[in-house]
Short mmCIF file of C-alpha atoms in Angstrom, two decimals:
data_model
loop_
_atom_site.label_atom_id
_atom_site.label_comp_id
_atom_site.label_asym_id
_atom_site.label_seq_id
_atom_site.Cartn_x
_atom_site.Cartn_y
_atom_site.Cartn_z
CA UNK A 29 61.09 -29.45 -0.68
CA UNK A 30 61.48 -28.34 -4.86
CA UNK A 31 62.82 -30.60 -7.04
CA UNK A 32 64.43 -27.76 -9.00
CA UNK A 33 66.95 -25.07 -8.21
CA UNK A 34 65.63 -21.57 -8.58
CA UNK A 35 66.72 -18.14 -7.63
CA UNK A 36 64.47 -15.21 -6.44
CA UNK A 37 64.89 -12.03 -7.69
CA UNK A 38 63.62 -8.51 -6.58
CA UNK A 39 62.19 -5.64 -9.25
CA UNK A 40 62.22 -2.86 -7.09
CA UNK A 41 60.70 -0.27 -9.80
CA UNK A 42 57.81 -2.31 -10.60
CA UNK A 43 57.47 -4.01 -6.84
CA UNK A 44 57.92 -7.40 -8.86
CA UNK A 45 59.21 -10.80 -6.99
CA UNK A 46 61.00 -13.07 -9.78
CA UNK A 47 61.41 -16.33 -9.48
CA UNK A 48 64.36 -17.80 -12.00
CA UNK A 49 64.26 -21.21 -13.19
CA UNK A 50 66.05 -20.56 -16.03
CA UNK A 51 70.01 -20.45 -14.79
CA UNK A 52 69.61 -24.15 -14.14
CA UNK A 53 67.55 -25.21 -17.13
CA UNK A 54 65.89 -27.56 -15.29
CA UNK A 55 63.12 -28.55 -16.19
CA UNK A 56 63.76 -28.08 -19.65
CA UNK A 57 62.65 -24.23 -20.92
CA UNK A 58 61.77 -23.92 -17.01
CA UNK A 59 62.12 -19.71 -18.27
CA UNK A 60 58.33 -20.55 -19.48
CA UNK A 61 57.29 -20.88 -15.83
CA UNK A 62 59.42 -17.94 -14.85
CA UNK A 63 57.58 -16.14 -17.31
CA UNK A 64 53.99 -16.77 -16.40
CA UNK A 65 54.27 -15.62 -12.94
CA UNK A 66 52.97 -12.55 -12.71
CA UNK A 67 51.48 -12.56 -16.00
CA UNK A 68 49.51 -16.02 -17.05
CA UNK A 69 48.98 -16.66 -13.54
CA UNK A 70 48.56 -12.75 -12.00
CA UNK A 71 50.05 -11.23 -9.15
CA UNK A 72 46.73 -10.67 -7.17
CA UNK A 73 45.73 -12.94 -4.21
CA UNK A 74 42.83 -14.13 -5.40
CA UNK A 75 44.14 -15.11 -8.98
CA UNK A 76 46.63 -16.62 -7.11
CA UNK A 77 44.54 -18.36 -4.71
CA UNK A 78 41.98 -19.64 -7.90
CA UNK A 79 44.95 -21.19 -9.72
CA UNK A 80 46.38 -23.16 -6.68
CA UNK A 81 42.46 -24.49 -5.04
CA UNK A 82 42.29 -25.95 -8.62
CA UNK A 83 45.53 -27.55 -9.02
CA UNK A 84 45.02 -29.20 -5.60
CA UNK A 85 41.10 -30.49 -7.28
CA UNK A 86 43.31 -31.44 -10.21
CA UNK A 87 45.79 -33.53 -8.24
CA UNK A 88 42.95 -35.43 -5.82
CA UNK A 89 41.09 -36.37 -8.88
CA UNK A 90 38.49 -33.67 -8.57
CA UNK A 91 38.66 -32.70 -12.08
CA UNK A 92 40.73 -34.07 -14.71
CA UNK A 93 42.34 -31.31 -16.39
CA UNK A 94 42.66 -27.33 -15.73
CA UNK A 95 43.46 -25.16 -17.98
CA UNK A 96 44.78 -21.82 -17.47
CA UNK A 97 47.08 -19.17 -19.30
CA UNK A 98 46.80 -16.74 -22.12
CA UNK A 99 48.95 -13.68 -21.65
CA UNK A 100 51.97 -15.63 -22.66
CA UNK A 101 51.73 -18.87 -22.20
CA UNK A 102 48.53 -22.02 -22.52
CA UNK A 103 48.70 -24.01 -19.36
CA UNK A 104 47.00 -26.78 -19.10
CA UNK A 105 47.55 -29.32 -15.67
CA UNK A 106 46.62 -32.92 -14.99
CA UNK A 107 46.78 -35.34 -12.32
CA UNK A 108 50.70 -35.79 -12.51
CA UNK A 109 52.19 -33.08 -15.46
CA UNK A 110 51.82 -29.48 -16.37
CA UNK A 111 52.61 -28.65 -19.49
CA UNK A 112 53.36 -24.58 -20.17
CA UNK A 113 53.28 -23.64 -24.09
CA UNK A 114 54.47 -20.50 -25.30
CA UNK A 115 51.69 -18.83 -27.38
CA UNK A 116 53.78 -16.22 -29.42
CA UNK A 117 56.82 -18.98 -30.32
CA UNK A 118 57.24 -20.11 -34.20
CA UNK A 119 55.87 -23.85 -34.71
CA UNK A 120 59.29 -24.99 -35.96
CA UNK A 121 61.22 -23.50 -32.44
CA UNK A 122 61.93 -25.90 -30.39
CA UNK A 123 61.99 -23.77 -26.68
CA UNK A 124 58.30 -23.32 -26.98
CA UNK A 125 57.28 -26.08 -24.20
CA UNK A 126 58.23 -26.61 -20.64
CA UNK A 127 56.45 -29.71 -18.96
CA UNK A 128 56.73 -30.18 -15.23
CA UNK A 129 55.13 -32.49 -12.40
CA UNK A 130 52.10 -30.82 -11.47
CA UNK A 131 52.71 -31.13 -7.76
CA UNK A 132 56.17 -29.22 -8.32
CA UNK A 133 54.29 -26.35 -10.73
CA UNK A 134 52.13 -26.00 -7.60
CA UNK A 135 54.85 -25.36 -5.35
CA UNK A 136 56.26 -23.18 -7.45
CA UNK A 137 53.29 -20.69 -7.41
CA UNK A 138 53.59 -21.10 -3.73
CA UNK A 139 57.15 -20.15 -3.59
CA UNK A 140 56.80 -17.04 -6.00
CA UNK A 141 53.19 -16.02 -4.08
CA UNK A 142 55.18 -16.33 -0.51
CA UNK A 143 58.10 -14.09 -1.37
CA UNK A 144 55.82 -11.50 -3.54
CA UNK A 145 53.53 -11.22 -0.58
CA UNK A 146 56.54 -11.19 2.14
CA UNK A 147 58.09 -8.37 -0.12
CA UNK A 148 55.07 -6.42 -0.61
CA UNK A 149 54.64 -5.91 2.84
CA UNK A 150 58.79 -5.24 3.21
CA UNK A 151 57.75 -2.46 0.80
CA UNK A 152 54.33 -1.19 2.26
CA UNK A 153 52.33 -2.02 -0.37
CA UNK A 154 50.75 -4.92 1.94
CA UNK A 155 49.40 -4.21 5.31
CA UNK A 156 50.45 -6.49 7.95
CA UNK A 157 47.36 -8.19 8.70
CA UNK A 158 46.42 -9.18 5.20
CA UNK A 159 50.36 -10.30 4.71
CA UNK A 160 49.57 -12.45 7.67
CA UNK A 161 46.21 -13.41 6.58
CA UNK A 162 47.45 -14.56 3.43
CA UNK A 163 50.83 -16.33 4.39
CA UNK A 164 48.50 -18.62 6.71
CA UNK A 165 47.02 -19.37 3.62
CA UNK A 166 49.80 -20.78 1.32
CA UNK A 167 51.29 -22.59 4.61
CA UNK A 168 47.64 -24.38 4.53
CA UNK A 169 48.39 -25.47 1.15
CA UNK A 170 51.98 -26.07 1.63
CA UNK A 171 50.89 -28.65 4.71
CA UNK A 172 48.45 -30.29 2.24
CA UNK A 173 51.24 -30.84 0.31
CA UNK A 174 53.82 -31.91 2.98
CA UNK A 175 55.91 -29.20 1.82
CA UNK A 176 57.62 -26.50 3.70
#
């Protein structure tokens, strides 16, 4: 299960999925990680798939630190916290930095990817068999981390 609340949201124009951390505010700036769905961490399976295979070495010790980002945001993950900077905000703002537990920034990417793939196909962009292909997938990672 997530430790936060979220809401999903559906862009129909632009076939987007939205996930909304924001209306609870938890974690603090959680709109950072809203944000860099889709754009910091893109909207393509493999991206998708890159991002989460080294959060998981991340969390098992594997590496010590991953860093990811750029569009709008500098990730950068350890073993228990990811910590999401906005690039473009002023040094003196203080909504610039959203840190979460890296096993719940995981699960978030595995939320978002699940319903963007599961819509996707509700739209036809997706074919059926790669919907399925892929949804196997994140409930493989999900099990390895006894969620879902």
């Amino acid at each position: 299960m997530l430790k936060y609340k979220y809401a999903i949201e559906y862009i129909e124009d632009y076939d987007e999925v939205i996930l909304d951390l924001e209306k609870e505010n938890i974690p603090k700036n959680g709109y950072l990680i809203s944000n860099s769905l889709g754009s910091d961490i893109f909207s393509d399976f493999d991206s998708i798939k890159e991002e989460i295979q080294q959060l998981l070495k991340v969390m098992s010790g594997e590496l010590p630190i991953f860093e990811s980002g750029g569009n709008l945001n500098l990730i950068s993950s350890d073993k228990h916290k990811t910590v999401i900077e906005n690039i473009f905000a002023d040094e003196d703002e203080g909504d610039s930095v959203c840190t979460i537990e890296t096993v719940e920034y995981t699960k978030i990417i595995l939320i978002w990817a699940k319903e963007s793939i599961k819509y996707k196909n509700k739209r036809g962009i997706l074919a059926i068999e790669e919907t399925d292909e892929r949804l196997e997938w994140i409930k493989e990672k999900c099990s390895e981390l006894n969620f879902m």
